[in-house]
mmCIF file of N, CA and C in Angstrom:
data_model
loop_
_atom_site.group_PDB
_atom_site.id
_atom_site.type_symbol
_atom_site.label_atom_id
_atom_site.label_comp_id
_atom_site.label_asym_id
_atom_site.label_seq_id
_atom_site.Cartn_x
_atom_site.Cartn_y
_atom_site.Cartn_z
ATOM 1 N N UNK A 30 13.250 29.213 17.031
ATOM 2 C CA UNK A 30 13.525 27.721 17.075
ATOM 3 C C UNK A 30 13.306 27.067 15.757
ATOM 4 N N UNK A 31 14.202 26.205 15.274
ATOM 5 C CA UNK A 31 14.083 25.637 14.061
ATOM 6 C C UNK A 31 14.222 24.184 14.246
ATOM 7 N N UNK A 32 13.346 23.244 13.651
ATOM 8 C CA UNK A 32 13.539 21.859 13.604
ATOM 9 C C UNK A 32 13.829 21.476 12.103
ATOM 10 N N UNK A 33 14.985 20.779 11.951
ATOM 11 C CA UNK A 33 15.367 20.350 10.534
ATOM 12 C C UNK A 33 15.367 18.849 10.520
ATOM 13 N N UNK A 34 14.475 18.396 9.741
ATOM 14 C CA UNK A 34 14.260 16.906 9.599
ATOM 15 C C UNK A 34 14.888 16.427 8.334
ATOM 16 N N UNK A 35 15.574 15.269 8.362
ATOM 17 C CA UNK A 35 16.219 14.712 7.318
ATOM 18 C C UNK A 35 16.290 13.184 7.199
ATOM 19 N N UNK A 36 16.687 12.542 6.309
ATOM 20 C CA UNK A 36 16.835 11.166 6.294
ATOM 21 C C UNK A 36 15.792 10.224 5.498
ATOM 22 N N UNK A 37 14.854 10.983 4.983
ATOM 23 C CA UNK A 37 13.845 10.227 4.204
ATOM 24 C C UNK A 37 14.365 9.690 2.862
ATOM 25 N N UNK A 38 13.592 8.863 2.298
ATOM 26 C CA UNK A 38 13.976 8.259 1.005
ATOM 27 C C UNK A 38 13.030 7.264 0.415
ATOM 28 N N UNK A 39 13.428 6.593 -0.536
ATOM 29 C CA UNK A 39 12.739 5.455 -1.081
ATOM 30 C C UNK A 39 13.410 4.121 -0.782
ATOM 31 N N UNK A 40 12.698 3.217 -0.211
ATOM 32 C CA UNK A 40 13.218 1.918 0.171
ATOM 33 C C UNK A 40 12.272 0.826 -0.207
ATOM 34 N N UNK A 41 12.680 -0.489 -0.141
ATOM 35 C CA UNK A 41 11.895 -1.497 -0.458
ATOM 36 C C UNK A 41 11.291 -2.028 0.984
ATOM 37 N N UNK A 42 10.194 -2.665 0.898
ATOM 38 C CA UNK A 42 9.593 -3.208 2.061
ATOM 39 C C UNK A 42 10.592 -4.153 2.847
ATOM 40 N N UNK A 43 10.727 -3.990 4.080
ATOM 41 C CA UNK A 43 11.564 -4.844 4.904
ATOM 42 C C UNK A 43 12.910 -4.133 5.259
ATOM 43 N N UNK A 44 13.113 -2.998 4.519
ATOM 44 C CA UNK A 44 14.387 -2.357 4.757
ATOM 45 C C UNK A 44 14.221 -1.360 5.778
ATOM 46 N N UNK A 45 15.364 -0.610 6.076
ATOM 47 C CA UNK A 45 15.416 0.455 7.198
ATOM 48 C C UNK A 45 15.738 1.767 6.664
ATOM 49 N N UNK A 46 15.353 2.663 7.520
ATOM 50 C CA UNK A 46 15.732 4.156 7.338
ATOM 51 C C UNK A 46 15.863 4.775 8.735
ATOM 52 N N UNK A 47 16.784 5.834 8.831
ATOM 53 C CA UNK A 47 16.961 6.505 10.079
ATOM 54 C C UNK A 47 16.637 7.979 9.742
ATOM 55 N N UNK A 48 15.690 8.602 10.330
ATOM 56 C CA UNK A 48 15.367 9.957 10.337
ATOM 57 C C UNK A 48 16.092 10.687 11.452
ATOM 58 N N UNK A 49 16.475 11.906 11.140
ATOM 59 C CA UNK A 49 17.102 12.873 12.122
ATOM 60 C C UNK A 49 16.293 14.063 12.185
ATOM 61 N N UNK A 50 16.173 14.690 13.408
ATOM 62 C CA UNK A 50 15.591 16.096 13.631
ATOM 63 C C UNK A 50 16.490 16.839 14.434
ATOM 64 N N UNK A 51 17.109 17.830 13.846
ATOM 65 C CA UNK A 51 18.015 18.702 14.538
ATOM 66 C C UNK A 51 17.369 19.944 15.051
ATOM 67 N N UNK A 52 17.382 20.196 16.302
ATOM 68 C CA UNK A 52 16.816 21.453 16.763
ATOM 69 C C UNK A 52 17.869 22.487 17.013
ATOM 70 N N UNK A 53 17.477 23.795 16.691
ATOM 71 C CA UNK A 53 18.394 24.871 16.906
ATOM 72 C C UNK A 53 17.641 26.045 17.522
ATOM 73 N N UNK A 54 18.316 26.891 18.162
ATOM 74 C CA UNK A 54 17.681 28.095 18.744
ATOM 75 C C UNK A 54 18.418 28.220 20.039
ATOM 76 N N UNK A 55 18.849 29.481 20.355
ATOM 77 C CA UNK A 55 19.871 29.710 21.477
ATOM 78 C C UNK A 55 19.394 29.271 22.778
ATOM 79 N N UNK A 56 18.019 29.627 23.050
ATOM 80 C CA UNK A 56 17.561 29.264 24.309
ATOM 81 C C UNK A 56 16.590 28.128 24.336
ATOM 82 N N UNK A 57 16.586 27.400 23.247
ATOM 83 C CA UNK A 57 15.540 26.272 23.153
ATOM 84 C C UNK A 57 15.992 25.019 23.983
ATOM 85 N N UNK A 58 14.974 24.637 24.757
ATOM 86 C CA UNK A 58 15.263 23.430 25.591
ATOM 87 C C UNK A 58 14.016 22.598 25.421
ATOM 88 N N UNK A 59 13.970 21.561 24.644
ATOM 89 C CA UNK A 59 12.704 20.856 24.478
ATOM 90 C C UNK A 59 12.307 20.061 25.724
ATOM 91 N N UNK A 60 11.077 19.898 25.927
ATOM 92 C CA UNK A 60 10.692 18.955 26.831
ATOM 93 C C UNK A 60 10.361 17.576 26.343
ATOM 94 N N UNK A 61 9.776 17.585 25.102
ATOM 95 C CA UNK A 61 9.478 16.390 24.313
ATOM 96 C C UNK A 61 9.694 16.679 22.853
ATOM 97 N N UNK A 62 10.335 15.670 22.228
ATOM 98 C CA UNK A 62 10.405 15.684 20.788
ATOM 99 C C UNK A 62 9.834 14.449 20.133
ATOM 100 N N UNK A 63 9.166 14.648 19.100
ATOM 101 C CA UNK A 63 8.433 13.484 18.562
ATOM 102 C C UNK A 63 8.331 13.513 17.007
ATOM 103 N N UNK A 64 7.723 12.501 16.483
ATOM 104 C CA UNK A 64 7.537 12.305 15.035
ATOM 105 C C UNK A 64 6.098 12.005 14.715
ATOM 106 N N UNK A 65 5.678 12.651 13.831
ATOM 107 C CA UNK A 65 4.228 12.379 13.270
ATOM 108 C C UNK A 65 4.493 12.080 11.808
ATOM 109 N N UNK A 66 3.393 11.557 11.141
ATOM 110 C CA UNK A 66 3.483 11.259 9.792
ATOM 111 C C UNK A 66 2.045 11.560 9.130
ATOM 112 N N UNK A 67 2.100 11.873 7.863
ATOM 113 C CA UNK A 67 0.855 12.145 7.080
ATOM 114 C C UNK A 67 0.987 11.518 5.765
ATOM 115 N N UNK A 68 0.022 10.569 5.489
ATOM 116 C CA UNK A 68 -0.133 9.950 4.152
ATOM 117 C C UNK A 68 -1.183 10.752 3.330
ATOM 118 N N UNK A 69 -1.032 10.698 2.037
ATOM 119 C CA UNK A 69 -2.021 11.459 1.219
ATOM 120 C C UNK A 69 -3.523 11.113 1.608
ATOM 121 N N UNK A 70 -4.298 12.223 1.754
ATOM 122 C CA UNK A 70 -5.648 11.964 2.032
ATOM 123 C C UNK A 70 -5.983 11.559 3.446
ATOM 124 N N UNK A 71 -4.964 11.600 4.282
ATOM 125 C CA UNK A 71 -5.222 11.115 5.781
ATOM 126 C C UNK A 71 -4.667 12.229 6.624
ATOM 127 N N UNK A 72 -5.148 12.120 7.936
ATOM 128 C CA UNK A 72 -4.754 13.094 8.923
ATOM 129 C C UNK A 72 -3.436 12.771 9.403
ATOM 130 N N UNK A 73 -2.780 13.790 9.960
ATOM 131 C CA UNK A 73 -1.440 13.611 10.517
ATOM 132 C C UNK A 73 -1.595 12.718 11.782
ATOM 133 N N UNK A 74 -0.727 11.681 11.892
ATOM 134 C CA UNK A 74 -0.856 10.790 12.941
ATOM 135 C C UNK A 74 0.444 10.685 13.822
ATOM 136 N N UNK A 75 0.263 10.485 15.057
ATOM 137 C CA UNK A 75 1.396 10.284 16.010
ATOM 138 C C UNK A 75 2.279 9.002 15.614
ATOM 139 N N UNK A 76 3.559 9.064 15.702
ATOM 140 C CA UNK A 76 4.415 7.937 15.446
ATOM 141 C C UNK A 76 5.211 7.601 16.733
ATOM 142 N N UNK A 77 5.889 8.484 17.249
ATOM 143 C CA UNK A 77 6.743 8.221 18.472
ATOM 144 C C UNK A 77 7.144 9.576 18.985
ATOM 145 N N UNK A 78 7.510 9.493 20.379
ATOM 146 C CA UNK A 78 8.035 10.642 21.030
ATOM 147 C C UNK A 78 8.902 10.255 22.187
ATOM 148 N N UNK A 79 9.738 11.173 22.634
ATOM 149 C CA UNK A 79 10.712 10.913 23.699
ATOM 150 C C UNK A 79 10.790 12.129 24.556
ATOM 151 N N UNK A 80 10.733 11.857 25.801
ATOM 152 C CA UNK A 80 10.953 12.956 26.832
ATOM 153 C C UNK A 80 12.457 13.208 26.794
ATOM 154 N N UNK A 81 12.720 14.556 26.647
ATOM 155 C CA UNK A 81 14.178 14.997 26.383
ATOM 156 C C UNK A 81 15.070 14.712 27.570
ATOM 157 N N UNK A 82 14.532 14.905 28.783
ATOM 158 C CA UNK A 82 15.358 14.863 29.951
ATOM 159 C C UNK A 82 15.360 13.416 30.527
ATOM 160 N N UNK A 83 14.244 12.706 30.673
ATOM 161 C CA UNK A 83 14.168 11.383 31.309
ATOM 162 C C UNK A 83 14.380 10.255 30.310
ATOM 163 N N UNK A 84 14.159 10.561 29.115
ATOM 164 C CA UNK A 84 14.339 9.588 28.026
ATOM 165 C C UNK A 84 13.148 8.590 27.847
ATOM 166 N N UNK A 85 12.015 8.755 28.691
ATOM 167 C CA UNK A 85 10.925 7.923 28.398
ATOM 168 C C UNK A 85 10.322 8.112 26.969
ATOM 169 N N UNK A 86 9.722 6.961 26.505
ATOM 170 C CA UNK A 86 9.312 7.079 25.115
ATOM 171 C C UNK A 86 7.862 6.659 24.892
ATOM 172 N N UNK A 87 7.226 6.919 23.882
ATOM 173 C CA UNK A 87 5.832 6.407 23.562
ATOM 174 C C UNK A 87 5.791 6.198 22.138
ATOM 175 N N UNK A 88 5.147 5.244 21.726
ATOM 176 C CA UNK A 88 4.982 4.775 20.291
ATOM 177 C C UNK A 88 3.497 4.464 19.968
ATOM 178 N N UNK A 89 3.252 4.794 18.628
ATOM 179 C CA UNK A 89 1.995 4.195 18.101
ATOM 180 C C UNK A 89 2.021 2.728 18.089
ATOM 181 N N UNK A 90 0.841 2.123 18.200
ATOM 182 C CA UNK A 90 0.808 0.720 18.108
ATOM 183 C C UNK A 90 1.327 0.100 16.819
ATOM 184 N N UNK A 91 1.094 0.950 15.801
ATOM 185 C CA UNK A 91 1.448 0.481 14.464
ATOM 186 C C UNK A 91 2.917 0.268 14.254
ATOM 187 N N UNK A 92 3.690 0.981 15.036
ATOM 188 C CA UNK A 92 5.169 0.846 14.911
ATOM 189 C C UNK A 92 5.975 0.300 15.991
ATOM 190 N N UNK A 93 5.242 -0.123 17.059
ATOM 191 C CA UNK A 93 5.896 -0.701 18.257
ATOM 192 C C UNK A 93 6.619 -2.002 17.737
ATOM 193 N N UNK A 94 7.937 -2.076 18.159
ATOM 194 C CA UNK A 94 8.697 -3.153 17.865
ATOM 195 C C UNK A 94 9.526 -3.059 16.555
ATOM 196 N N UNK A 95 9.085 -2.033 15.759
ATOM 197 C CA UNK A 95 9.804 -1.783 14.513
ATOM 198 C C UNK A 95 10.499 -0.428 14.579
ATOM 199 N N UNK A 96 10.091 0.510 15.219
ATOM 200 C CA UNK A 96 10.666 1.951 15.229
ATOM 201 C C UNK A 96 11.214 2.164 16.559
ATOM 202 N N UNK A 97 12.221 2.859 16.591
ATOM 203 C CA UNK A 97 12.966 3.294 17.881
ATOM 204 C C UNK A 97 13.288 4.776 17.799
ATOM 205 N N UNK A 98 12.811 5.466 18.846
ATOM 206 C CA UNK A 98 13.199 6.831 18.940
ATOM 207 C C UNK A 98 14.231 7.053 19.955
ATOM 208 N N UNK A 99 15.210 7.963 19.592
ATOM 209 C CA UNK A 99 16.335 8.192 20.535
ATOM 210 C C UNK A 99 16.654 9.745 20.505
ATOM 211 N N UNK A 100 17.541 10.126 21.321
ATOM 212 C CA UNK A 100 17.978 11.460 21.312
ATOM 213 C C UNK A 100 19.475 11.701 21.698
ATOM 214 N N UNK A 101 20.070 12.668 21.140
ATOM 215 C CA UNK A 101 21.442 13.045 21.472
ATOM 216 C C UNK A 101 21.403 14.401 22.029
ATOM 217 N N UNK A 102 21.478 14.527 23.389
ATOM 218 C CA UNK A 102 21.238 15.870 24.024
ATOM 219 C C UNK A 102 22.232 16.825 23.527
ATOM 220 N N UNK A 103 23.517 16.303 23.379
ATOM 221 C CA UNK A 103 24.616 17.314 23.111
ATOM 222 C C UNK A 103 24.356 17.860 21.658
ATOM 223 N N UNK A 104 23.815 17.034 20.830
ATOM 224 C CA UNK A 104 23.664 17.537 19.350
ATOM 225 C C UNK A 104 22.209 18.252 19.219
ATOM 226 N N UNK A 105 21.445 18.122 20.215
ATOM 227 C CA UNK A 105 19.998 18.608 20.076
ATOM 228 C C UNK A 105 19.238 17.945 18.922
ATOM 229 N N UNK A 106 19.581 16.623 18.851
ATOM 230 C CA UNK A 106 18.956 15.925 17.683
ATOM 231 C C UNK A 106 18.195 14.619 18.200
ATOM 232 N N UNK A 107 17.046 14.542 17.575
ATOM 233 C CA UNK A 107 16.310 13.272 17.776
ATOM 234 C C UNK A 107 16.349 12.459 16.674
ATOM 235 N N UNK A 108 16.269 11.107 16.893
ATOM 236 C CA UNK A 108 16.394 10.091 15.705
ATOM 237 C C UNK A 108 15.141 9.265 15.761
ATOM 238 N N UNK A 109 14.850 8.790 14.642
ATOM 239 C CA UNK A 109 13.782 7.761 14.474
ATOM 240 C C UNK A 109 14.350 6.649 13.482
ATOM 241 N N UNK A 110 14.687 5.528 14.236
ATOM 242 C CA UNK A 110 15.171 4.387 13.485
ATOM 243 C C UNK A 110 14.062 3.469 13.067
ATOM 244 N N UNK A 111 13.947 3.335 11.802
ATOM 245 C CA UNK A 111 12.732 2.712 11.209
ATOM 246 C C UNK A 111 13.243 1.340 10.551
ATOM 247 N N UNK A 112 12.723 0.186 11.190
ATOM 248 C CA UNK A 112 13.162 -1.134 10.657
ATOM 249 C C UNK A 112 11.855 -1.847 10.171
ATOM 250 N N UNK A 113 12.086 -2.840 9.354
ATOM 251 C CA UNK A 113 11.041 -3.637 8.836
ATOM 252 C C UNK A 113 9.912 -2.769 8.175
ATOM 253 N N UNK A 114 10.457 -1.878 7.384
ATOM 254 C CA UNK A 114 9.382 -0.892 6.922
ATOM 255 C C UNK A 114 8.388 -1.563 5.878
ATOM 256 N N UNK A 115 7.168 -1.094 5.987
ATOM 257 C CA UNK A 115 6.056 -1.666 5.159
ATOM 258 C C UNK A 115 5.512 -0.539 4.245
ATOM 259 N N UNK A 116 4.780 -1.022 3.288
ATOM 260 C CA UNK A 116 4.145 -0.009 2.251
ATOM 261 C C UNK A 116 3.241 1.013 3.075
ATOM 262 N N UNK A 117 2.607 0.487 4.150
ATOM 263 C CA UNK A 117 1.795 1.360 4.920
ATOM 264 C C UNK A 117 2.467 2.448 5.723
ATOM 265 N N UNK A 118 3.818 2.385 5.746
ATOM 266 C CA UNK A 118 4.608 3.401 6.411
ATOM 267 C C UNK A 118 4.811 4.598 5.556
ATOM 268 N N UNK A 119 4.530 4.494 4.293
ATOM 269 C CA UNK A 119 4.686 5.591 3.325
ATOM 270 C C UNK A 119 3.993 6.820 3.744
ATOM 271 N N UNK A 120 4.748 7.851 3.937
ATOM 272 C CA UNK A 120 4.088 9.119 4.338
ATOM 273 C C UNK A 120 5.192 10.258 4.326
ATOM 274 N N UNK A 121 4.708 11.381 4.477
ATOM 275 C CA UNK A 121 5.646 12.519 4.972
ATOM 276 C C UNK A 121 5.781 12.519 6.422
ATOM 277 N N UNK A 122 6.963 12.498 6.894
ATOM 278 C CA UNK A 122 7.220 12.421 8.252
ATOM 279 C C UNK A 122 7.642 13.667 8.831
ATOM 280 N N UNK A 123 7.132 14.210 9.891
ATOM 281 C CA UNK A 123 7.349 15.527 10.555
ATOM 282 C C UNK A 123 7.879 15.328 11.892
ATOM 283 N N UNK A 124 8.941 16.147 12.244
ATOM 284 C CA UNK A 124 9.347 16.183 13.657
ATOM 285 C C UNK A 124 8.659 17.295 14.268
ATOM 286 N N UNK A 125 8.462 17.131 15.522
ATOM 287 C CA UNK A 125 7.711 18.168 16.387
ATOM 288 C C UNK A 125 8.457 18.315 17.857
ATOM 289 N N UNK A 126 8.331 19.331 18.455
ATOM 290 C CA UNK A 126 8.765 19.595 19.681
ATOM 291 C C UNK A 126 7.827 20.243 20.642
ATOM 292 N N UNK A 127 7.934 19.950 21.907
ATOM 293 C CA UNK A 127 7.171 20.665 22.863
ATOM 294 C C UNK A 127 8.069 21.307 23.851
ATOM 295 N N UNK A 128 7.929 22.583 24.126
ATOM 296 C CA UNK A 128 8.893 23.285 24.971
ATOM 297 C C UNK A 128 8.421 23.311 26.399
ATOM 298 N N UNK A 129 7.144 23.187 26.725
ATOM 299 C CA UNK A 129 6.607 23.176 28.003
ATOM 300 C C UNK A 129 6.422 21.919 28.659
ATOM 301 N N UNK A 130 6.602 21.786 29.971
ATOM 302 C CA UNK A 130 6.594 20.443 30.594
ATOM 303 C C UNK A 130 5.084 19.824 30.569
ATOM 304 N N UNK A 131 5.145 18.545 30.420
ATOM 305 C CA UNK A 131 3.836 17.772 30.455
ATOM 306 C C UNK A 131 4.059 16.479 31.058
ATOM 307 N N UNK A 132 3.072 16.022 31.919
ATOM 308 C CA UNK A 132 3.158 14.723 32.624
ATOM 309 C C UNK A 132 3.268 13.522 31.638
ATOM 310 N N UNK A 133 2.320 13.476 30.718
ATOM 311 C CA UNK A 133 2.240 12.396 29.795
ATOM 312 C C UNK A 133 2.608 12.830 28.461
ATOM 313 N N UNK A 134 3.425 12.067 27.735
ATOM 314 C CA UNK A 134 3.779 12.385 26.407
ATOM 315 C C UNK A 134 2.576 12.546 25.523
ATOM 316 N N UNK A 135 2.429 13.644 24.817
ATOM 317 C CA UNK A 135 1.219 13.860 23.961
ATOM 318 C C UNK A 135 1.277 13.185 22.714
ATOM 319 N N UNK A 136 0.119 12.769 22.195
ATOM 320 C CA UNK A 136 0.069 12.078 20.977
ATOM 321 C C UNK A 136 -0.777 12.886 19.985
ATOM 322 N N UNK A 137 -1.245 13.986 20.418
ATOM 323 C CA UNK A 137 -2.040 14.813 19.423
ATOM 324 C C UNK A 137 -1.162 15.942 18.813
ATOM 325 N N UNK A 138 -1.287 16.260 17.634
ATOM 326 C CA UNK A 138 -0.435 17.428 17.030
ATOM 327 C C UNK A 138 -0.551 18.652 17.889
ATOM 328 N N UNK A 139 -1.711 18.861 18.477
ATOM 329 C CA UNK A 139 -1.922 20.071 19.220
ATOM 330 C C UNK A 139 -1.006 20.178 20.439
ATOM 331 N N UNK A 140 -0.409 19.022 20.853
ATOM 332 C CA UNK A 140 0.432 19.017 22.043
ATOM 333 C C UNK A 140 1.812 19.385 21.780
ATOM 334 N N UNK A 141 2.109 19.843 20.601
ATOM 335 C CA UNK A 141 3.441 20.289 20.182
ATOM 336 C C UNK A 141 3.320 21.717 19.648
ATOM 337 N N UNK A 142 4.388 22.580 19.990
ATOM 338 C CA UNK A 142 4.308 23.932 19.573
ATOM 339 C C UNK A 142 5.523 24.300 18.492
ATOM 340 N N UNK A 143 6.259 23.356 18.244
ATOM 341 C CA UNK A 143 7.230 23.554 17.109
ATOM 342 C C UNK A 143 7.265 22.389 16.149
ATOM 343 N N UNK A 144 7.349 22.702 14.880
ATOM 344 C CA UNK A 144 7.263 21.728 13.814
ATOM 345 C C UNK A 144 8.470 21.969 12.758
ATOM 346 N N UNK A 145 8.992 20.795 12.324
ATOM 347 C CA UNK A 145 9.961 20.968 11.299
ATOM 348 C C UNK A 145 9.231 20.701 9.929
ATOM 349 N N UNK A 146 10.011 20.863 8.879
ATOM 350 C CA UNK A 146 9.382 20.481 7.547
ATOM 351 C C UNK A 146 9.349 19.074 7.393
ATOM 352 N N UNK A 147 8.631 18.554 6.515
ATOM 353 C CA UNK A 147 8.507 17.146 6.369
ATOM 354 C C UNK A 147 9.570 16.549 5.648
ATOM 355 N N UNK A 148 9.760 15.197 5.802
ATOM 356 C CA UNK A 148 10.724 14.478 4.875
ATOM 357 C C UNK A 148 9.924 13.220 4.399
ATOM 358 N N UNK A 149 9.979 12.945 3.123
ATOM 359 C CA UNK A 149 9.284 11.941 2.479
ATOM 360 C C UNK A 149 9.821 10.567 2.804
ATOM 361 N N UNK A 150 9.016 9.597 3.148
ATOM 362 C CA UNK A 150 9.388 8.199 3.270
ATOM 363 C C UNK A 150 8.420 7.393 2.331
ATOM 364 N N UNK A 151 9.078 6.724 1.462
ATOM 365 C CA UNK A 151 8.298 5.968 0.441
ATOM 366 C C UNK A 151 8.814 4.494 0.577
ATOM 367 N N UNK A 152 7.930 3.596 0.761
ATOM 368 C CA UNK A 152 8.263 2.129 0.919
ATOM 369 C C UNK A 152 7.535 1.388 -0.183
ATOM 370 N N UNK A 153 8.306 0.810 -1.094
ATOM 371 C CA UNK A 153 7.677 0.044 -2.254
ATOM 372 C C UNK A 153 7.576 -1.335 -1.813
ATOM 373 N N UNK A 154 6.557 -1.979 -2.234
ATOM 374 C CA UNK A 154 6.232 -3.349 -1.806
ATOM 375 C C UNK A 154 6.539 -4.343 -3.069
#
């Protein structure tokens, strides 16, 4: 199973970016896909996640109303639309996936068993 994240970049505060996470693997069927981020000197933190079959979502309080997670089942790709970006959103963003079923969307990194490489998001103020 491979997760390929893309879409990061350098933007001004208030602008938008869309991250993509493409999953591949012949028998891979994710239960949940999500995004985490890690700023220098800080722990990896939960950003958003989506239940792959039902479409339910969960967001960190810090991004609610600004970020939207979605998925394209046919393309096996999850997206993170980030609007009204702030300097505090600057981090390396990682996509993650969980293959086993869970009742509540996990917000801890330990709740995910597949990880993609990070993509840098830098927001200048």
